[in-house]
Structures are given as structure tokens and as C-alpha cells.
Short mmCIF file of C-alpha atoms in Angstrom, two decimals:
data_model
loop_
_atom_site.label_atom_id
_atom_site.label_comp_id
_atom_site.label_asym_id
_atom_site.label_seq_id
_atom_site.Cartn_x
_atom_site.Cartn_y
_atom_site.Cartn_z
CA MET S 1486 -47.79 24.70 -173.45
CA VAL S 1487 -44.00 24.55 -173.98
CA ARG S 1488 -42.30 24.24 -177.33
CA ASN S 1489 -38.61 23.74 -177.95
CA THR S 1490 -37.71 25.61 -181.13
CA GLY S 1491 -34.16 26.56 -180.19
CA ALA S 1492 -32.40 28.86 -177.78
CA LYS S 1493 -32.29 31.92 -180.02
CA ALA S 1494 -35.01 34.24 -181.25
CA ASP S 1495 -35.46 37.75 -182.53
CA VAL S 1496 -37.50 38.84 -179.50
CA LEU S 1497 -38.20 37.68 -175.96
CA VAL S 1498 -41.57 38.92 -174.69
CA LEU S 1499 -41.63 38.86 -170.89
CA GLY S 1500 -45.17 38.36 -169.62
CA ALA S 1501 -47.96 36.17 -171.01
CA GLY S 1502 -50.94 38.28 -170.04
CA ILE S 1503 -53.16 39.95 -172.61
CA VAL S 1504 -50.57 42.63 -173.43
CA GLY S 1505 -47.60 40.28 -173.79
CA VAL S 1506 -49.54 37.75 -175.86
CA CYS S 1507 -50.77 40.47 -178.23
CA VAL S 1508 -47.28 41.96 -178.58
CA ALA S 1509 -45.99 38.49 -179.46
CA LEU S 1510 -48.74 37.96 -182.04
CA HIS S 1511 -48.19 41.29 -183.77
CA LEU S 1512 -44.43 40.80 -183.92
CA GLN S 1513 -44.98 37.31 -185.29
CA LYS S 1514 -47.25 38.75 -188.00
CA ARG S 1515 -44.39 41.02 -189.03
CA GLY S 1516 -41.93 38.19 -189.46
CA ARG S 1517 -40.17 38.16 -186.10
CA SER S 1518 -39.36 34.93 -184.27
CA VAL S 1519 -40.70 35.35 -180.72
CA VAL S 1520 -40.40 33.47 -177.44
CA LEU S 1521 -43.11 34.26 -174.89
CA ILE S 1522 -41.90 34.04 -171.28
CA ASP S 1523 -43.83 33.63 -168.03
CA ARG S 1524 -43.83 31.71 -164.75
CA LYS S 1525 -47.39 30.54 -165.45
CA GLU S 1526 -49.44 29.62 -168.48
CA PRO S 1527 -50.89 32.52 -170.54
CA GLY S 1528 -53.85 34.39 -169.11
CA GLU S 1529 -53.60 33.15 -165.53
CA GLU S 1530 -52.71 36.33 -163.65
CA THR S 1531 -54.11 39.88 -163.94
CA SER S 1532 -55.72 39.20 -167.31
CA TYR S 1533 -58.02 36.62 -165.70
CA GLY S 1534 -59.57 38.85 -163.02
CA ASN S 1535 -61.61 41.62 -164.59
CA ALA S 1536 -65.12 42.45 -165.67
CA GLY S 1537 -64.60 41.24 -169.23
CA LEU S 1538 -65.09 44.70 -170.73
CA ILE S 1539 -63.38 45.91 -173.89
CA GLU S 1540 -64.07 49.42 -172.82
CA ARG S 1541 -64.43 51.72 -175.81
CA SER S 1542 -66.78 53.99 -173.85
CA SER S 1543 -64.32 54.89 -171.05
CA VAL S 1544 -62.69 57.74 -172.91
CA VAL S 1545 -61.95 59.75 -169.76
CA PRO S 1546 -59.46 57.94 -167.48
CA TYR S 1547 -60.31 57.02 -163.91
CA GLY S 1548 -58.95 60.04 -162.07
CA ALA S 1549 -58.74 60.94 -158.41
CA PRO S 1550 -61.83 62.58 -156.88
CA ARG S 1551 -61.44 66.30 -156.26
CA ASP S 1552 -64.57 67.07 -154.26
CA LEU S 1553 -64.31 67.10 -150.47
CA ARG S 1554 -67.39 64.95 -149.91
CA THR S 1555 -66.00 62.02 -151.89
CA LEU S 1556 -62.55 62.35 -150.33
CA LEU S 1557 -64.05 62.27 -146.85
CA HIS S 1558 -66.11 59.22 -147.81
CA TYR S 1559 -62.97 57.39 -148.96
CA ALA S 1560 -61.11 58.49 -145.82
CA MET S 1561 -63.55 56.39 -143.78
CA ASN S 1562 -62.09 53.36 -145.60
CA ARG S 1563 -65.43 51.56 -145.81
CA SER S 1564 -66.44 51.37 -149.44
CA ALA S 1565 -66.36 48.84 -152.24
CA ASP S 1566 -64.77 51.20 -154.75
CA VAL S 1567 -61.68 52.31 -152.77
CA ARG S 1568 -59.87 50.81 -149.79
CA PHE S 1569 -56.35 51.36 -148.48
CA GLU S 1570 -53.99 49.97 -145.90
CA TRP S 1571 -53.07 52.82 -143.56
CA SER S 1572 -49.48 51.62 -143.19
CA HIS S 1573 -49.06 51.69 -146.98
CA LEU S 1574 -50.11 55.32 -147.44
CA PRO S 1575 -46.78 56.98 -146.54
CA ARG S 1576 -45.03 54.85 -149.13
CA ILE S 1577 -47.40 55.83 -151.96
CA ALA S 1578 -48.12 59.40 -150.84
CA PRO S 1579 -45.95 61.00 -153.59
CA TRP S 1580 -47.75 58.92 -156.20
CA LEU S 1581 -51.18 59.86 -154.81
CA TRP S 1582 -50.25 63.53 -154.82
CA ARG S 1583 -49.16 63.40 -158.43
CA PHE S 1584 -52.23 61.39 -159.37
CA TRP S 1585 -54.45 64.01 -157.73
CA ARG S 1586 -52.70 66.81 -159.62
CA GLU S 1587 -52.96 64.94 -162.93
CA SER S 1588 -56.70 64.50 -162.27
CA SER S 1589 -57.50 68.20 -162.62
CA PRO S 1590 -60.05 68.99 -165.34
CA THR S 1591 -57.25 70.12 -167.64
CA GLY S 1592 -55.14 67.06 -166.84
CA LEU S 1593 -57.99 64.62 -167.45
CA ALA S 1594 -58.87 66.30 -170.74
CA LYS S 1595 -55.26 65.94 -171.93
CA ALA S 1596 -55.10 62.33 -170.77
CA ALA S 1597 -58.36 61.55 -172.56
CA ALA S 1598 -57.06 63.11 -175.78
CA ASP S 1599 -53.83 61.11 -175.54
CA MET S 1600 -55.64 57.84 -174.82
CA TRP S 1601 -58.39 58.25 -177.40
CA PRO S 1602 -56.38 56.85 -180.37
CA LEU S 1603 -55.93 53.62 -178.39
CA ILE S 1604 -59.43 53.46 -176.90
CA ARG S 1605 -61.03 54.22 -180.28
CA ARG S 1606 -59.41 51.17 -181.92
CA SER S 1607 -59.75 48.80 -178.97
CA VAL S 1608 -62.78 46.82 -180.13
CA THR S 1609 -61.67 46.76 -183.77
CA GLU S 1610 -58.26 45.33 -182.90
CA HIS S 1611 -59.84 42.67 -180.68
CA GLU S 1612 -62.26 41.74 -183.45
CA THR S 1613 -59.38 41.25 -185.87
CA LEU S 1614 -57.54 38.88 -183.55
CA ALA S 1615 -60.72 37.06 -182.53
CA GLN S 1616 -61.63 36.46 -186.17
CA GLU S 1617 -58.15 35.13 -186.93
CA ALA S 1618 -58.36 32.84 -183.88
CA GLY S 1619 -61.83 31.60 -184.85
CA ILE S 1620 -63.48 32.89 -181.68
CA SER S 1621 -65.48 35.88 -182.92
CA SER S 1622 -68.54 34.54 -181.10
CA GLU S 1623 -66.72 35.14 -177.79
CA LEU S 1624 -66.95 38.92 -178.31
CA HIS S 1625 -70.44 40.11 -177.42
CA ARG S 1626 -71.33 43.46 -178.96
CA THR S 1627 -74.11 44.17 -176.46
CA GLY S 1628 -72.32 46.70 -174.22
CA TRP S 1629 -72.74 47.13 -170.49
CA ILE S 1630 -75.11 49.02 -168.19
CA GLU S 1631 -74.37 51.63 -165.55
CA VAL S 1632 -77.14 51.82 -162.95
CA PHE S 1633 -78.05 54.46 -160.36
CA ARG S 1634 -79.82 54.16 -157.04
CA THR S 1635 -81.14 57.73 -156.75
CA ASP S 1636 -82.68 60.24 -159.09
CA ALA S 1637 -79.97 62.73 -158.09
CA SER S 1638 -77.07 60.50 -159.12
CA PHE S 1639 -78.86 59.54 -162.35
CA GLU S 1640 -79.35 63.21 -163.17
CA ARG S 1641 -75.68 64.03 -162.50
CA ALA S 1642 -74.68 61.23 -164.85
CA ARG S 1643 -77.05 62.50 -167.54
CA ALA S 1644 -75.57 65.99 -167.24
CA SER S 1645 -72.02 64.67 -167.56
CA LEU S 1646 -72.81 63.10 -170.94
CA LYS S 1647 -72.53 66.50 -172.61
CA ALA S 1648 -68.78 66.49 -172.08
CA LEU S 1649 -68.51 63.26 -174.11
CA ALA S 1650 -70.40 64.54 -177.17
CA SER S 1651 -67.26 65.04 -179.28
CA TYR S 1652 -66.37 61.33 -179.02
CA GLY S 1653 -69.57 60.17 -180.72
CA LEU S 1654 -70.30 57.45 -178.20
CA GLN S 1655 -73.44 55.38 -178.56
CA TYR S 1656 -75.64 54.93 -175.49
CA GLU S 1657 -79.26 54.69 -174.36
CA LEU S 1658 -80.79 56.30 -171.29
CA LEU S 1659 -82.96 53.83 -169.42
CA GLY S 1660 -85.67 54.85 -167.00
CA THR S 1661 -86.87 52.41 -164.37
CA ASP S 1662 -89.26 50.59 -166.70
CA ALA S 1663 -86.80 50.40 -169.60
CA LEU S 1664 -84.09 49.11 -167.26
CA GLN S 1665 -86.46 46.40 -166.01
CA THR S 1666 -87.21 45.40 -169.59
CA ARG S 1667 -83.52 45.10 -170.43
CA GLU S 1668 -82.56 43.36 -167.16
CA PRO S 1669 -85.75 41.83 -165.69
CA HIS S 1670 -84.03 40.39 -162.63
CA LEU S 1671 -82.39 43.57 -161.40
CA SER S 1672 -84.00 45.34 -158.46
CA SER S 1673 -87.04 47.44 -159.37
CA ASN S 1674 -85.85 50.09 -156.88
CA LEU S 1675 -83.10 51.40 -159.16
CA ALA S 1676 -83.67 54.91 -160.50
CA GLY S 1677 -82.40 54.17 -164.02
CA GLY S 1678 -79.33 53.48 -166.05
CA ILE S 1679 -77.13 54.22 -169.04
CA HIS S 1680 -76.60 51.41 -171.51
CA TRP S 1681 -73.18 51.93 -173.11
CA LEU S 1682 -73.35 50.33 -176.56
CA ASP S 1683 -69.84 50.72 -178.03
CA PRO S 1684 -67.95 48.28 -175.78
CA ALA S 1685 -67.64 44.57 -176.40
CA THR S 1686 -67.69 42.06 -173.55
CA VAL S 1687 -66.33 38.57 -172.97
CA ARG S 1688 -67.49 35.96 -170.49
CA ASP S 1689 -64.11 34.39 -169.78
CA PRO S 1690 -61.22 36.88 -170.09
CA GLY S 1691 -58.61 34.29 -169.15
CA ALA S 1692 -59.86 31.94 -171.87
CA LEU S 1693 -59.74 34.78 -174.41
CA VAL S 1694 -56.04 35.29 -173.67
CA LYS S 1695 -55.44 31.55 -173.94
CA SER S 1696 -57.16 31.49 -177.35
CA TYR S 1697 -54.94 34.29 -178.61
CA ALA S 1698 -51.89 32.45 -177.21
CA ALA S 1699 -52.99 29.21 -178.91
CA MET S 1700 -53.03 31.05 -182.23
CA PHE S 1701 -49.48 32.29 -181.52
CA PHE S 1702 -48.37 28.69 -180.86
CA GLN S 1703 -50.16 27.36 -183.97
CA ARG S 1704 -48.21 29.86 -186.05
CA GLY S 1705 -44.92 28.57 -184.69
CA GLY S 1706 -44.48 30.70 -181.59
CA ASP S 1707 -42.57 29.41 -178.58
CA PHE S 1708 -43.45 29.59 -174.87
CA ARG S 1709 -40.97 29.03 -172.05
CA ARG S 1710 -41.28 29.10 -168.28
CA ALA S 1711 -38.69 31.37 -166.71
CA ASP S 1712 -38.20 34.03 -164.07
CA ALA S 1713 -38.13 37.25 -166.07
CA SER S 1714 -36.34 39.08 -163.28
CA LYS S 1715 -33.16 37.16 -164.24
CA LEU S 1716 -32.88 38.99 -167.57
CA GLU S 1717 -29.28 40.00 -168.40
CA ARG S 1718 -27.61 42.04 -171.10
CA GLU S 1719 -24.90 40.00 -172.84
CA ASP S 1720 -22.72 41.57 -175.55
CA GLN S 1721 -25.17 42.76 -178.21
CA SER S 1722 -28.09 40.59 -177.11
CA TRP S 1723 -30.26 39.67 -174.13
CA ARG S 1724 -30.04 36.42 -172.16
CA LEU S 1725 -32.53 34.74 -169.85
CA ASN S 1726 -32.10 31.39 -168.14
CA GLY S 1727 -35.26 29.30 -168.22
CA GLU S 1728 -36.30 25.81 -167.17
CA ALA S 1729 -35.13 24.44 -170.52
CA GLY S 1730 -31.83 26.35 -170.69
CA SER S 1731 -30.64 29.78 -171.78
CA LEU S 1732 -32.60 31.94 -174.19
CA HIS S 1733 -30.97 34.63 -176.33
CA ALA S 1734 -32.53 37.39 -178.42
CA ARG S 1735 -31.57 40.70 -179.98
CA GLU S 1736 -34.57 42.44 -178.44
CA VAL S 1737 -36.72 42.06 -175.36
CA VAL S 1738 -40.15 43.42 -174.40
CA ILE S 1739 -41.08 43.95 -170.75
CA ALA S 1740 -44.83 43.32 -170.50
CA LEU S 1741 -44.96 42.04 -166.93
CA GLY S 1742 -47.94 44.09 -165.76
CA PRO S 1743 -47.74 44.69 -161.99
CA TRP S 1744 -44.31 42.99 -161.86
CA SER S 1745 -42.75 45.34 -164.44
CA ASP S 1746 -41.38 47.98 -162.10
CA GLU S 1747 -38.79 45.81 -160.35
CA LEU S 1748 -37.04 44.76 -163.55
CA VAL S 1749 -37.34 48.22 -165.06
CA LEU S 1750 -35.76 49.75 -161.96
CA ARG S 1751 -32.89 47.25 -162.02
CA LEU S 1752 -32.19 48.33 -165.59
CA GLY S 1753 -31.93 51.95 -164.49
CA TYR S 1754 -35.38 53.42 -165.20
CA ARG S 1755 -37.20 55.11 -162.32
CA LEU S 1756 -40.98 55.26 -162.54
CA PRO S 1757 -43.80 56.51 -160.28
CA PHE S 1758 -45.37 53.06 -160.24
CA VAL S 1759 -48.15 51.78 -157.97
CA VAL S 1760 -50.36 48.71 -158.10
CA LYS S 1761 -54.08 48.81 -157.43
CA ARG S 1762 -55.33 45.49 -156.16
CA GLY S 1763 -58.78 44.15 -156.91
CA TYR S 1764 -60.97 41.22 -155.91
CA HIS S 1765 -63.72 39.11 -157.39
CA VAL S 1766 -65.80 36.10 -156.47
CA HIS S 1767 -68.39 34.12 -158.45
CA TYR S 1768 -71.94 33.27 -157.41
CA SER S 1769 -74.62 31.07 -158.74
CA ALA S 1770 -77.92 32.80 -159.46
CA GLN S 1771 -81.15 31.99 -157.75
CA SER S 1772 -83.45 29.77 -159.77
CA GLY S 1773 -84.36 31.30 -163.13
CA ALA S 1774 -82.45 34.56 -162.60
CA VAL S 1775 -80.41 35.76 -165.59
CA LEU S 1776 -78.03 38.70 -165.99
CA ASN S 1777 -77.74 39.71 -169.63
CA HIS S 1778 -75.06 42.42 -169.41
CA PRO S 1779 -72.27 43.46 -167.06
CA VAL S 1780 -73.79 45.97 -164.62
CA PHE S 1781 -71.88 48.68 -162.78
CA ASP S 1782 -73.60 50.05 -159.68
CA ALA S 1783 -72.32 53.63 -159.79
CA ASP S 1784 -73.51 54.40 -156.26
CA GLY S 1785 -72.46 51.06 -154.76
CA GLY S 1786 -68.99 50.92 -156.36
CA TYR S 1787 -69.07 47.32 -157.62
CA VAL S 1788 -69.69 45.38 -160.84
CA LEU S 1789 -71.79 42.29 -161.50
CA ALA S 1790 -70.75 40.49 -164.69
CA PRO S 1791 -72.13 37.30 -166.24
CA MET S 1792 -69.26 34.84 -166.68
CA ARG S 1793 -68.92 31.17 -167.56
CA GLN S 1794 -68.04 30.49 -163.94
CA GLY S 1795 -71.14 32.28 -162.63
CA ILE S 1796 -72.06 35.85 -161.77
CA ARG S 1797 -68.78 37.64 -161.02
CA LEU S 1798 -68.90 40.28 -158.28
CA LEU S 1799 -65.97 42.69 -158.59
CA THR S 1800 -64.87 45.38 -156.18
CA GLY S 1801 -63.06 48.59 -157.04
CA ILE S 1802 -59.46 49.23 -156.01
CA GLU S 1803 -57.32 48.55 -152.97
CA PHE S 1804 -54.11 50.41 -152.24
CA ALA S 1805 -51.91 47.83 -150.54
CA PRO S 1806 -48.50 46.22 -151.18
CA ARG S 1807 -48.70 43.93 -154.19
CA ASP S 1808 -47.55 40.83 -152.31
CA SER S 1809 -49.20 41.35 -148.93
CA GLY S 1810 -51.99 39.03 -147.84
CA PRO S 1811 -55.52 39.45 -149.21
CA ASN S 1812 -58.23 41.40 -147.43
CA SER S 1813 -61.77 40.42 -148.43
CA SER S 1814 -63.46 43.30 -146.58
CA GLN S 1815 -64.54 45.03 -149.78
CA ILE S 1816 -66.27 41.89 -151.04
CA ASP S 1817 -67.86 41.25 -147.65
CA PHE S 1818 -68.96 44.87 -147.34
CA VAL S 1819 -70.68 45.06 -150.70
CA GLU S 1820 -72.15 41.56 -150.98
CA PRO S 1821 -75.39 42.43 -149.12
CA LEU S 1822 -75.97 45.40 -151.42
CA ALA S 1823 -75.24 43.30 -154.51
CA ARG S 1824 -77.74 40.70 -153.30
CA ARG S 1825 -80.40 43.40 -153.11
CA THR S 1826 -79.55 44.40 -156.68
CA PHE S 1827 -79.59 40.92 -158.22
CA PRO S 1828 -80.72 37.55 -156.76
CA LEU S 1829 -77.31 36.00 -156.10
CA ASP S 1830 -77.25 32.55 -154.56
CA ARG S 1831 -74.17 30.79 -153.19
CA ARG S 1832 -70.52 31.61 -153.73
CA VAL S 1833 -68.87 29.31 -156.24
CA GLU S 1834 -65.40 29.71 -154.66
CA SER S 1835 -64.61 29.69 -150.98
CA VAL S 1836 -61.81 32.24 -151.38
CA PRO S 1837 -62.10 35.41 -153.53
CA TRP S 1838 -59.59 35.95 -156.31
CA MET S 1839 -57.11 38.80 -155.83
CA GLY S 1840 -54.97 40.49 -158.47
CA SER S 1841 -53.04 43.69 -159.10
CA ARG S 1842 -53.10 46.30 -161.83
CA PRO S 1843 -50.06 48.41 -162.78
CA CYS S 1844 -50.80 52.12 -162.59
CA LEU S 1845 -48.93 55.32 -163.43
CA PRO S 1846 -50.13 58.66 -162.06
CA ASP S 1847 -50.69 60.31 -165.45
CA MET S 1848 -53.12 57.51 -166.44
CA ARG S 1849 -51.20 56.54 -169.59
CA PRO S 1850 -49.32 53.29 -170.21
CA VAL S 1851 -45.65 52.97 -171.10
CA ILE S 1852 -45.35 51.79 -174.69
CA GLY S 1853 -42.08 52.20 -176.54
CA LYS S 1854 -38.30 52.00 -176.42
CA GLY S 1855 -35.98 51.91 -173.42
CA PRO S 1856 -33.64 54.77 -174.37
CA LYS S 1857 -30.70 53.56 -172.26
CA HIS S 1858 -30.44 50.15 -173.91
CA GLN S 1859 -30.27 48.74 -177.40
CA GLY S 1860 -33.17 46.39 -178.09
CA LEU S 1861 -35.20 47.09 -174.93
CA TRP S 1862 -38.92 47.82 -175.22
CA PHE S 1863 -41.77 48.41 -172.77
CA ALA S 1864 -45.50 47.63 -172.77
CA PHE S 1865 -47.09 47.96 -169.32
CA GLY S 1866 -48.95 50.31 -166.99
CA HIS S 1867 -52.42 50.13 -168.56
CA ASN S 1868 -54.21 50.90 -165.29
CA HIS S 1869 -57.70 49.33 -165.54
CA HIS S 1870 -57.53 48.85 -169.31
CA GLY S 1871 -55.16 45.96 -169.91
CA LEU S 1872 -57.80 43.72 -171.48
CA THR S 1873 -59.17 46.63 -173.48
CA LEU S 1874 -55.83 47.81 -174.84
CA GLY S 1875 -53.86 44.56 -175.25
CA PRO S 1876 -54.31 44.14 -179.03
CA VAL S 1877 -53.92 47.82 -179.91
CA THR S 1878 -50.80 48.02 -177.71
CA GLY S 1879 -49.40 44.98 -179.47
CA ARG S 1880 -49.96 46.58 -182.83
CA LEU S 1881 -48.42 49.93 -181.89
CA LEU S 1882 -45.33 48.42 -180.30
CA ALA S 1883 -44.80 45.97 -183.18
CA GLU S 1884 -45.00 48.84 -185.66
CA LEU S 1885 -42.34 50.72 -183.72
CA MET S 1886 -40.08 47.68 -183.37
CA THR S 1887 -40.28 46.80 -187.08
CA HIS S 1888 -39.78 50.40 -188.24
CA GLN S 1889 -43.25 50.77 -189.71
CA THR S 1890 -45.19 54.01 -189.59
CA PRO S 1891 -47.18 53.80 -186.35
CA PHE S 1892 -50.94 54.28 -186.63
CA THR S 1893 -50.76 57.05 -183.99
CA ASP S 1894 -48.16 59.29 -182.38
CA PRO S 1895 -46.47 57.14 -179.69
CA SER S 1896 -44.87 60.03 -177.79
CA PRO S 1897 -47.60 60.28 -175.05
CA TYR S 1898 -46.68 56.75 -173.95
CA ALA S 1899 -42.87 57.10 -173.97
CA ILE S 1900 -41.02 56.31 -170.73
CA SER S 1901 -38.97 59.47 -171.23
CA ARG S 1902 -41.89 61.52 -169.88
CA PHE S 1903 -40.78 60.44 -166.39
CA SER S 1904 -37.10 61.27 -166.81
#
């Protein structure tokens, strides 16, 4: 949707994924005129391809494994949860080294503490926007289930729950029979599961973003197609040439997800930035089979999630150049295992979807001001939690930009931590 409301605004928000749309909405709420910029319609890139989880239970970030057995397993490069292109490793080796160091027990504990103010409010902030948009029914407060194939892995997971006690998370331990009751069409050979109850889920993440964007438009917001990489500083404002002419604003927000680093670097900010690619494909279910919750196979390294398009099978991460050709080996490798877990039928699409997620080695996003420029702001690098943290990021950044007291200390997310 394109509206022509003039060539000037208070703020240009570059990127119409979940983060950019929510930044635009929160600035709009605070009286700013906003133009949302993207090459595609809202919600059609990274925000579309995920498991639909608003993940309030993932309080500890996804760190690098530190045990030799797991590292050796990944080195074989035959798993659904991690794959890499050998030729790409030298390029990202410094990032991987820093990521590994940040994933020490002390580092993860600090990252969890820094991320908790955002994670804790993630569902609440989504509920507020969903209610305003009239789509509260799209948020399902039924959680998701983590399943285990062996008694040993189930027991390790049970033991690890003690470390989460201080966060007050709600969950249920499910033995084999209880798991079958909750998900009757899952394999009866699973050892058990953990039903995480705090998260919300959605069955069409791309449509959720589009609904939020529609509310932004209904309230007078503007959307323009443009190449955000052409952003220029001009006198005391910012200028961007779009399909409908030049756009000017006093302030600009870079919320380009996996495309953020190129523009940020051109503006003089160096970041240890890597993308993790991921894949999904949808399946129909065999006659009468129903999946009630998203299910993560902790031993298999994949997710099955009920979506409007069908049952979505999602792989883990792939370290490869953002724009190189797709490699469906993770999907192909794990599909037989997923079929033994749930009665999948035919693929709905002939070609799996591929997308990229922007990741920083300390497992925190960049939210805040660009210190070298007047009127430059950042909101990207949410790792695997873009959908989860879009609304709360929008709120925090809008509070900073409009000189309100932020609901939490923003310093852990400042870009200056990399200077």
C-alpha cells in the first residue's frame, strides 16, 4: 500500500519488517509523522519465515555450544540445527570466536539479565498492539512444546530447569502418556516433553505484521517503496530518493534486519555482524492428523508449527553468505525424521523458503542512537527474536527518540559497546 502524504516527515523508518513497523507505530502514537520505507510490502521478508513464537520463555540466549561432543557433531556438517559453508568460515571466524567467548556461563548469564526486560514484556506489548488492531484472536496463549527422543535428554532438560527458577516461568513436564494426550498425533516413541506456557503463538507471522502495518496506515502513516541504501545526509536532515520522488526527514531509523550492516558501515559504524540463514517448507497433514502447538524436537534440531498454509517444518541455522544460493540439505536431511514424529503428507510448496536473521556475537540487539550523526537511530540485530521483540523494541526506541523516560535501561543495546 502506498500513500502520498507529502515529501517531508519527522522520521523515515527504513525496513517494514516486524521491528520497523512497530517502531513506526510507536512513534506515530507519540505524535511523530512517519514514512515507512521498504523495497517490498510489509512483512514479506524475514518476518514471514519463523515459527510464529512470541518467545517469553527463551530467557537465556542461543549461545555457542562449549562441549566437545556437540562441536564435533556440528563439524560433520550434517544436522538440521546447524550447517555451514566451508568457504564462508574464514570470513566469519572472528565473529564465531567472539560468539564462543560470549557464550561462557558468565557471558550467557549477563546476556540473559540484559535481555530479560525486553523478553519479559514481549507478550504484553504484542497483546496491546493486537488489541488496538482488532486481531487479539490471532495471538494464541497456548504456548509451545519441546519434545525429547531419549530418557537421557529429557532428564538433562529437567535438570536445567533449576537455573530458570528466578524467572518464574510457567511450564508443565509431560511424560509419554501426557504428551500423547496433549498432542495425540505425535509419535508414541517420544520420551516426554516440556510444555512452555508463557509464550504466545501466531499462525501467520507475515499476516500479523501486515495487520500492524494496516493500523499504521489507518492512522495516517505513509509507506513508500525505495532502496534504503541510497540514504544521504543533507544539511540538517536526511534524504532518500524513492519511486515517488525525494523524501526528507529530521530523523531516520535503520531497521533493515539482515540488510542493516551495509548501510551502517557506509555511515561509519563498524559492527561484528553475521547473518544466520534459515529454511522452512509447508506440508499438508495426513487425513485427520492435527498439530495443536508448535513442537521443537530438541534432539532432531527442527520445529513443526501449525500455520494457515499447513504444517511448517523449520530448520535451525545456516552460516552462509546472505545472498548466495539456497541449499535445501537441512530440510532434506530432517524431513524423514519429522515424518516419523508427525504424519506429514505432501509439500505445499515445491521450493523451500529461505531467509536471514541479523546476529551480533553478544546476543543483544542494537537499539538506540547513532552517536556520530544527528537524528540517526538503530533497531536491528535481534538474532532469532525479531518477531518476539518487535513491539517492545518499538516502544523503547520511540521513548528514547521522544525524550520520554525509557521503561528500562537502554545501555546494554547501545551501538557504542562495539566501538
